[in-house]
XYZ file of C-alpha atoms in Angstrom:
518
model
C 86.196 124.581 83.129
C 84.005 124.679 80.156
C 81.917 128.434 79.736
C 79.623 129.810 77.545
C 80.679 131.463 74.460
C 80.631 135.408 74.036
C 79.837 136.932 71.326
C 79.725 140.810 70.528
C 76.768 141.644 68.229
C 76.899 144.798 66.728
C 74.441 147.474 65.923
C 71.795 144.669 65.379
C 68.224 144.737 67.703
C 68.471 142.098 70.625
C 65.618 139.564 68.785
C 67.413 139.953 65.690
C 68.773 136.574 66.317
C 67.954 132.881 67.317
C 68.560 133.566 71.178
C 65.917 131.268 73.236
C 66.163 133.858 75.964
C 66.205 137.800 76.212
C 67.421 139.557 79.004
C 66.687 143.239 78.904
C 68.919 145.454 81.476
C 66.836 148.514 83.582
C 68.695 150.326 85.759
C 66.812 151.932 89.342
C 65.825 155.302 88.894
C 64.077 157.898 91.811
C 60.603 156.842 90.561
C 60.862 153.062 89.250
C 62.886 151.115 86.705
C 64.192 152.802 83.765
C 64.535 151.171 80.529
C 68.127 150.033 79.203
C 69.303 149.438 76.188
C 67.103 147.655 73.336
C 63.853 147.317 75.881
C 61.977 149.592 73.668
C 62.795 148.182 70.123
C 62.131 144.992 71.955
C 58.776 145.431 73.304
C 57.721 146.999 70.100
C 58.866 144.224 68.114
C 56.609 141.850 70.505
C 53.550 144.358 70.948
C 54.481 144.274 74.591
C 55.054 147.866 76.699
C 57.620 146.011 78.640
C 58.317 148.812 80.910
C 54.973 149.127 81.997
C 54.919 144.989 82.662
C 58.228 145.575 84.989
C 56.485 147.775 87.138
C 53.633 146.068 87.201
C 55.655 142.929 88.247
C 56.991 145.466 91.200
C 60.654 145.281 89.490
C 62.831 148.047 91.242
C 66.159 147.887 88.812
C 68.078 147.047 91.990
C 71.735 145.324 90.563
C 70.548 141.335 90.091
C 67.344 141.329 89.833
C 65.817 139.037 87.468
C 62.224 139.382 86.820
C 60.522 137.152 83.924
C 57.927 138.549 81.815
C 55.028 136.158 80.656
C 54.980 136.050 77.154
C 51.283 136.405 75.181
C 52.542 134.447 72.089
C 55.259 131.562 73.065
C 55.651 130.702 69.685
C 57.044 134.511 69.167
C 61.253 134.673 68.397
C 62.039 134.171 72.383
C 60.573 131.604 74.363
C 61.173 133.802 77.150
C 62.333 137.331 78.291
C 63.936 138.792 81.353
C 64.128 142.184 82.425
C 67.992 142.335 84.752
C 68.445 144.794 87.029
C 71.899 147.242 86.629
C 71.355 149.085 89.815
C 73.586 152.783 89.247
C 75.038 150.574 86.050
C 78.487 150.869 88.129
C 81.048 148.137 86.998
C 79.886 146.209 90.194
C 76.466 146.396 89.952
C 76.787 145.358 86.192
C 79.297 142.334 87.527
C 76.615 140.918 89.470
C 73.777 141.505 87.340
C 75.617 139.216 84.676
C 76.126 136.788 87.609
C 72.831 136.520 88.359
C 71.644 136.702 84.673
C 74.210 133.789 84.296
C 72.618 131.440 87.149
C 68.908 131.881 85.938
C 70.180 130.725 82.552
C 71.557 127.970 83.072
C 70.110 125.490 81.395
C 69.457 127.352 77.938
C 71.129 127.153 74.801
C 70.989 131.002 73.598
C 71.054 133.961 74.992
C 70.856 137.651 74.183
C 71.526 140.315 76.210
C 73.378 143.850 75.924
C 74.788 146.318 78.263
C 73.028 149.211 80.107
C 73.543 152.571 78.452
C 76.408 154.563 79.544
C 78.370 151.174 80.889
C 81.671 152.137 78.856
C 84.325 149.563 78.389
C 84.863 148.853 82.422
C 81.167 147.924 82.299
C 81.252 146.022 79.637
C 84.542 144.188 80.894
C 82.253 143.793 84.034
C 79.769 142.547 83.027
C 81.034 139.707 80.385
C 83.311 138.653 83.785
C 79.722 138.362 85.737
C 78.591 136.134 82.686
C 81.569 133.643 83.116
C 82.214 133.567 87.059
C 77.984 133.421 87.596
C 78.015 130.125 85.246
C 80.689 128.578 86.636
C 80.234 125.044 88.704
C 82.871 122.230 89.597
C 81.668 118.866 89.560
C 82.785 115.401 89.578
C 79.545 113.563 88.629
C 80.346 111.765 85.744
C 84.094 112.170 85.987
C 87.190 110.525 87.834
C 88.626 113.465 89.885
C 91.604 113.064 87.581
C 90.059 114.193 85.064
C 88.141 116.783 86.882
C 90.495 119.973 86.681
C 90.072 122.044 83.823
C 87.808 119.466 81.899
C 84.338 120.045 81.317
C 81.586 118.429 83.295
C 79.979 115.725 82.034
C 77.175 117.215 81.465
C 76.706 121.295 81.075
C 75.631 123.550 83.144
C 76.275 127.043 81.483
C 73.942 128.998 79.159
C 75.423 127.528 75.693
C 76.122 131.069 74.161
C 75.491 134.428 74.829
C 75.239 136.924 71.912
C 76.098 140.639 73.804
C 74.591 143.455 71.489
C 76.284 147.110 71.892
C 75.045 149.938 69.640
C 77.610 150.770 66.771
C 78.643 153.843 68.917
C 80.196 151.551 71.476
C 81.437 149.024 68.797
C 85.190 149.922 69.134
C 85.553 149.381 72.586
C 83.531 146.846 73.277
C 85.138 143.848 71.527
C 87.742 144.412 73.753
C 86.649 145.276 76.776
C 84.707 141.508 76.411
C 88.430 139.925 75.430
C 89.840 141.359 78.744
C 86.689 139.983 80.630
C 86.683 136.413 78.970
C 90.647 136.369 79.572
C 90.071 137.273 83.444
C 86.917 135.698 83.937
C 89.127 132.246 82.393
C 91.430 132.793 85.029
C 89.363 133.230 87.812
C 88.176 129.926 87.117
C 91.176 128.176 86.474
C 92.156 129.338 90.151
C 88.744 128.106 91.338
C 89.030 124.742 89.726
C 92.948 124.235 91.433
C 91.150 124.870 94.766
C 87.722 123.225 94.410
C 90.103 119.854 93.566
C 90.183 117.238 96.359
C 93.375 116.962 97.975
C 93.980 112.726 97.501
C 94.703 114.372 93.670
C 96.232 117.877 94.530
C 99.612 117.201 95.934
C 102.194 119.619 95.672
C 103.434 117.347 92.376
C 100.204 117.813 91.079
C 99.928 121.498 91.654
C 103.315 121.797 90.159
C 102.509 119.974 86.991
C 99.261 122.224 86.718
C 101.463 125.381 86.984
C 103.665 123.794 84.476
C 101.217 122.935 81.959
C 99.770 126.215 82.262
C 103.496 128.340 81.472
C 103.148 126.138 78.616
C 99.587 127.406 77.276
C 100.323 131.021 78.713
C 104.160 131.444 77.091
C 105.669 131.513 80.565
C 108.766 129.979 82.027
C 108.632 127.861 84.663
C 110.995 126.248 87.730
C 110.058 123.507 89.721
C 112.316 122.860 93.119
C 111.836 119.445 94.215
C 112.405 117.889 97.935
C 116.175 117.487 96.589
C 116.347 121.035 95.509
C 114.665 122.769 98.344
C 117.323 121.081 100.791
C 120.226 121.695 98.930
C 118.966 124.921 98.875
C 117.816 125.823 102.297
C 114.445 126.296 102.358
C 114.075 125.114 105.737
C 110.258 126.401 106.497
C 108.517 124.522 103.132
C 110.558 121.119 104.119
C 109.665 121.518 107.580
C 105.906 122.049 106.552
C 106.023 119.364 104.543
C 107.973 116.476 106.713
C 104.618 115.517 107.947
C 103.746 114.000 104.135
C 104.480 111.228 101.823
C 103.908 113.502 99.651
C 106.846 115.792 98.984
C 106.618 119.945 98.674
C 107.243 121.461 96.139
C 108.377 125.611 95.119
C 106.776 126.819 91.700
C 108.593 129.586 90.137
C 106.581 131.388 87.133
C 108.008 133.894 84.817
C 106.561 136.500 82.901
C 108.040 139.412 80.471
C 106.181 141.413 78.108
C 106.625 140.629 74.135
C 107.475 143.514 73.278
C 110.230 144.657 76.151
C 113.135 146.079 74.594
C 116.198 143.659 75.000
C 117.947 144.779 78.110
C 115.300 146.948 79.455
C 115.314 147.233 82.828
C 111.440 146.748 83.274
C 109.852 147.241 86.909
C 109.362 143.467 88.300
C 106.914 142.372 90.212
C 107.128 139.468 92.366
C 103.527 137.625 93.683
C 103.923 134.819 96.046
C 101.194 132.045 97.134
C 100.806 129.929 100.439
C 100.005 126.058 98.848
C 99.246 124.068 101.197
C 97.315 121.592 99.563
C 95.840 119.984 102.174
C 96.235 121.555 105.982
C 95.119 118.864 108.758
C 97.238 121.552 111.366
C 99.781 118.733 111.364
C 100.457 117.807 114.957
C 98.941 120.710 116.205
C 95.900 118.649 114.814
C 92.636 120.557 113.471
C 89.003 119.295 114.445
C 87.402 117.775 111.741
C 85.483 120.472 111.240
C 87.963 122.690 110.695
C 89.852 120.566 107.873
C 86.860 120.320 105.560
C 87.497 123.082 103.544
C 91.167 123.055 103.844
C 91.588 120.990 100.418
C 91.422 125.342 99.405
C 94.022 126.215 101.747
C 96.492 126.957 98.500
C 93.438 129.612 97.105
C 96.686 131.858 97.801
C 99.099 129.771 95.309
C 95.665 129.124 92.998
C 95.400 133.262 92.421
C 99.238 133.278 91.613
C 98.805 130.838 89.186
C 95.394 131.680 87.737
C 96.865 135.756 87.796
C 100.415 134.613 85.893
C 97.783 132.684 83.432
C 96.367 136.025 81.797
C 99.564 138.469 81.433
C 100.434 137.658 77.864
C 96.934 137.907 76.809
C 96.044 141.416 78.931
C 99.607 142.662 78.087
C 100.722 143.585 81.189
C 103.588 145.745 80.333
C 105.919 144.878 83.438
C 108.505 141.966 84.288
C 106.102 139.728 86.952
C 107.835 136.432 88.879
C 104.995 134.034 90.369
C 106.467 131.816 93.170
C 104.130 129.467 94.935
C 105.413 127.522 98.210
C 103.649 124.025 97.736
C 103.319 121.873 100.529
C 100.850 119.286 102.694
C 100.884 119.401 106.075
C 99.927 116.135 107.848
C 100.769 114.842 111.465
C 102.870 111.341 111.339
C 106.325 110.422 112.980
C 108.393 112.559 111.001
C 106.044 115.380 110.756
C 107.683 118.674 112.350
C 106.529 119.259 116.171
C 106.339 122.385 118.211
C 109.422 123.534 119.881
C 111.397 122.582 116.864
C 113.634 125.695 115.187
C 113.401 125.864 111.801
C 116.778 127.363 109.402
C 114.548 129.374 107.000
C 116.318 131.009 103.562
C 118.406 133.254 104.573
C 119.451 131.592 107.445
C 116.689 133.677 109.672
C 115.893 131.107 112.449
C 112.010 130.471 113.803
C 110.749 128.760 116.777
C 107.949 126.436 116.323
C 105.463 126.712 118.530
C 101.917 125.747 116.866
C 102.278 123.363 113.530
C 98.751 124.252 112.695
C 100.443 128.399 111.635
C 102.242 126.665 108.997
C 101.469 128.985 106.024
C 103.525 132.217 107.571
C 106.842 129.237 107.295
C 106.144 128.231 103.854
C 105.683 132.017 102.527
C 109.108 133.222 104.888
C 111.112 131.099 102.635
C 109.549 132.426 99.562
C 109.756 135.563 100.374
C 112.991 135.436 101.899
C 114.421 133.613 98.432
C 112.278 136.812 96.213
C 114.344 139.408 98.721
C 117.767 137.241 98.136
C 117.558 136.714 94.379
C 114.925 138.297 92.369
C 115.837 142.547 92.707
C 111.737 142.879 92.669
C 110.427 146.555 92.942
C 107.606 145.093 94.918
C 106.200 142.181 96.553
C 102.747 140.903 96.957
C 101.930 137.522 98.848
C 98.342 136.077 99.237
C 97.612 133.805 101.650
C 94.430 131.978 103.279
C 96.326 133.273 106.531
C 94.371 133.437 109.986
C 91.215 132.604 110.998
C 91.480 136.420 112.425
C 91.473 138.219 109.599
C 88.172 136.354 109.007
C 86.511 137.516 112.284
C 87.841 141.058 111.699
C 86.386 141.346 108.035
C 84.670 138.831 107.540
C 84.184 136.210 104.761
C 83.659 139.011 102.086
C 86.322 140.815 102.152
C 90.681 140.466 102.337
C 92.750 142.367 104.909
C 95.575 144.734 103.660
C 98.939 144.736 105.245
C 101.254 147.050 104.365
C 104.156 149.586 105.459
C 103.930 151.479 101.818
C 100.980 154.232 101.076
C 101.579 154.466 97.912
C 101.319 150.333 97.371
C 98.481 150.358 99.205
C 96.474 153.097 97.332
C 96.959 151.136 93.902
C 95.560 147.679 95.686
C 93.041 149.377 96.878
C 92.068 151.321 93.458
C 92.217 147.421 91.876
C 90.091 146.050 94.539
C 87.303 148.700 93.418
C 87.849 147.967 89.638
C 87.609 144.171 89.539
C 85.292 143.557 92.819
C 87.994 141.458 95.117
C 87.560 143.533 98.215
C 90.131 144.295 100.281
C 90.625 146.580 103.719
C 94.198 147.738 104.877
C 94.447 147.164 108.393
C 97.490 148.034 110.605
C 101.075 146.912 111.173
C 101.405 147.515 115.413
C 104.673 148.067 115.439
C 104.142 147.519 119.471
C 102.947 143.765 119.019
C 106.557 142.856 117.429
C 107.453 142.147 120.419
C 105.101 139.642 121.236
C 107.158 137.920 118.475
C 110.331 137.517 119.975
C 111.966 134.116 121.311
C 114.358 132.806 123.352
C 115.781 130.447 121.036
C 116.012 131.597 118.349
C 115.709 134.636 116.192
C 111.788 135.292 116.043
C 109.013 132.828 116.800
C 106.259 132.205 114.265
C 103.390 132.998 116.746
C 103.577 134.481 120.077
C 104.540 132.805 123.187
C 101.592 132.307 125.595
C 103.526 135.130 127.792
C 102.191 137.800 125.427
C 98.579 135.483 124.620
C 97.135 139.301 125.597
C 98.188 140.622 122.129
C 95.163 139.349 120.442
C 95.825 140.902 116.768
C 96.496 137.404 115.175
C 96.194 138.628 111.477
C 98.225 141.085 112.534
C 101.465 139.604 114.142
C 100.723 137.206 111.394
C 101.764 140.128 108.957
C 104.420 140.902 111.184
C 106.105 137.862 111.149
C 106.041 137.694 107.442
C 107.382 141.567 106.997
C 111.082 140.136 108.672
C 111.459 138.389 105.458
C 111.249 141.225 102.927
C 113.993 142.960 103.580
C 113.895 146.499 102.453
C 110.827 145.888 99.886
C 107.974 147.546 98.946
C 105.843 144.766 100.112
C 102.208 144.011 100.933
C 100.663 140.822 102.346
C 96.497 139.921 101.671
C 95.441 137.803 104.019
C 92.378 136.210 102.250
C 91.275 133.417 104.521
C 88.161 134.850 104.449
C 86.884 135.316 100.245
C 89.328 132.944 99.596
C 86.669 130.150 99.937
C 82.874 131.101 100.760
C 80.086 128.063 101.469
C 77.384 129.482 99.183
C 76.862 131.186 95.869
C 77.176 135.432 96.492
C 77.181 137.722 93.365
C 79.545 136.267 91.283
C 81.163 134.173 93.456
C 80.476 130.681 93.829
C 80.763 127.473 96.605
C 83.727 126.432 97.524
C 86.965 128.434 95.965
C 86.222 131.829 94.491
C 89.501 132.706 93.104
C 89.804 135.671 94.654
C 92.878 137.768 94.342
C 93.312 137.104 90.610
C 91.042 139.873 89.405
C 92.834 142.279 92.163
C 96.301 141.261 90.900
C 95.733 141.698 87.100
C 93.667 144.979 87.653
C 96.846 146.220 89.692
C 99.262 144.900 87.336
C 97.499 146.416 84.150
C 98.096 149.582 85.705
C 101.101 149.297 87.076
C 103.610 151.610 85.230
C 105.738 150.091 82.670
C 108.222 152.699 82.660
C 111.634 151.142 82.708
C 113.476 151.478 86.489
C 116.505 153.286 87.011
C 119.787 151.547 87.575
């Protein structure tokens, strides 16, 4: 995905340069907009009282407005100026101002802007991500949908620059604060574009050689476990999943460790894992149409891992982080994987199949089960585009929060704030396990139409998943909701938003680095 280029101006007055377009920030104050940053050397520069002309124009301040001034000489050093409202100048409001600021832009060459007074570095870091994720757009016009994936469009539909100007006093911080934005805001997108791709191109191969191409760009390793490998080693739930195709899954293994770890430090590690399903037709449980439209996003899950694992060099995150994404298309045909069938997982944990259309809870139990087995992680994090519950419950703007661990879920929910992925924890009914159990085999992946009453889908959903992590700190998003959205909403766009990325790098740059006792 091609974006507009950032550029931190310092100390300079906004129409000091060759911008086409000025954007001016107010915030809302008790009696009217109040003037931002560079609005007064502005409007004296172009004779113009331009805080009188906001309220004459009825502009509030209110976080994304955009209200354009006429201009009295259009031959003057902008061709045309915008006042942008910051709201309280809070990193959200100042996210979605430079979302909206980025969609009214589109189609100009230069831009110059600067922050609201008082903004700080999480404002600025903000606001520079509003600039990128609001001038994002995924098309194939002009392209083969090979090519489509992390190739600009044809032709472009982003401002061409932005030049950001902060006062000298804010100089310091704010070159990079706008690195850490660009570097999120980058792989936000590169999660968007592995979900916005049609699934005749995104197999599991495909998403595999994406995530590999990626650990080569981001200096991480990477492990691919073909068909072969994920029978020889018993991952019974992402073959199952995937019997359906003629397109074989596939598990993604990422791995990240800071530059600078001291050889043999025991770092903290971090494990994320991602549901891929790369295309979800409910298999023999089949979906209606409808219902599979938007289900070439049903890996959004696998997409944050993979967008999140992109940016931990370049934020130095200071902890050990493994990325595993279960990869898989599920499909109905005659060797597709029915209901009734028992499924081995890894492990050996066996599952009783009894819908093929709750196929994401079988791909993540072997992940999970595997991270548990093998890895030693301190904690565990899957995302998943999950149930169609968790949607109804919360609907499509924000992620429900499952976890047994207070702690865990304080520090999500402190990320979700910072980088504007919202989340809700919900609860773990211990009393619906039950509902869970089977009578042949060890647990069944939905319950049995004898306990239909317990009506807490999202939440036997997390249930389920919890008998694969062992004794782990462990939390499970179920994003089925923000994981894909069918219009444009702050900065979030059509289609796949790439949520979870910002949440997961926000949590891991805080996550303490101090080395873990042995």
């Amino acid at each position: 995905m091609a974006r507009p280029a950032v550029h931190v101006v310092v100390g300079k007055p906004l129409l000091s340069g060759s911008a086409d377009v000025l954007a001016v920030p107010i915030s809302k104050g008790p009696d009217g907009p109040v003037a931002g940053p560079g609005l007064a050397a502005a409007g004296s520069a172009l004779g113009l009282d331009l805080l009188a002309l906001a309220r004459r124009e009825k502009a509030r301040g209110d976080a994304a407005e955009i209200v354009a001034l006429p201009l009295t000489d259009p031959a003057g050093p902008a061709e045309q100026i915008l006042l942008v409202g910051t709201g309280d100048g809070s990193p959200t409001a100042l996210r979605r101002a430079g979302a909206a600021l980025a969609r009214r832009v589109r189609s100009r060459e230069r831009l110059a802007t600067s922050v609201a007074a008082g903004a700080g570095p999480d404002g600025v870091r903000a606001f520079t991500e509003g600039l990128v994720l609001g001038s994002y757009s995924f098309t194939l016009r002009g392209q083969t949908p090979t090519s489509a994936a992390n190739e600009p469009s044809a032709k472009r539909e982003h401002v061409g620059a932005v030049d950001l100007h902060v006062d000298g006093r804010r100089a310091e911080a704010a070159g990079p604060a706008v690195e850490r934005g660009l570097r999120t805001a980058d792989a936000v997108c590169l999660a968007r574009d592995l979900a916005n791709t049609p699934s005749a191109e995104k197999t599991p191969a495909w998403l595999a050689a994406q995530a590999r191409k990626m650990a080569g760009r981001a200096g991480l390793d990477v492990e691919i476990w073909e068909p072969a490998d994920l029978e020889a080693g018993g991952f019974g739930g992402i073959l199952a999943v995937g019997a359906g195709s003629s397109r074989g899954p596939r598990l993604i293994r990422l791995e990240y460790t800071p530059a600078d770890a001291p050889a043999g430090a025991a770092l903290p590690h971090v494990v994320l894992v991602g549901k891929g399903i790369t295309f979800d037709s409910g298999g023999l449980s089949l979906k209606p149409t409808d219902g599979m439209v938007a289900m070439k996003a049903d890996m959004a899950g696998g997409a944050a891992v993979i967008g999140a694992m992109s940016a931990l060099r370049a934020l130095g995150v200071g902890v050990r982080v493994t990325g595993l994404v279960a990869a898989a298309e599920n499909l109905p045909s005659g060797s597709a994987f029915r209901p009734g069938d028992v499924i081995t997982h890894y492990g050996g944990t066996t599952v009783e199949v009894l819908n093929t259309d709750a196929e994401g809870r079988l791909v993540l139990a072997d992940a999970l089960a595997y991270a548990d087995a093998n890895l030693d992680p301190d904690v565990i994090v899957d995302l998943a585009t999950l149930t169609g519950a968790a949607t109804l419950a919360l609907s499509r703007r924000m992620a429900a929060l499952f976890t047994p661990d207070d702690r865990l879920a304080k520090a999500l929910l402190a990320a979700s704030d910072a980088g504007g992925d919202r989340l809700w924890r919900m609860p773990l009914v211990d009393e619906y396990r039950p509902a869970l159990d089977s009578p042949v085999a060890d647990l069944a992946h939905v319950p049995h139409q004898r306990h239909r009453k317990v009506q807490g889908g999202a939440i036997t959903a997390a249930l389920f998943l919890r008998e694969f992590v062992g004794r782990r700190s462990w939390a499970h998003v179920d994003m089925a909701g923000p994981g894909k959205i069918d219009g444009d909403e702050h900065e979030n766009t059509k289609g796949g938003t790439g949520y979870g990325v910002r949440l997961l790098l926000r949590w891991l740059e805080a996550y303490p680095a101090k080395a873990r006792a042995r």
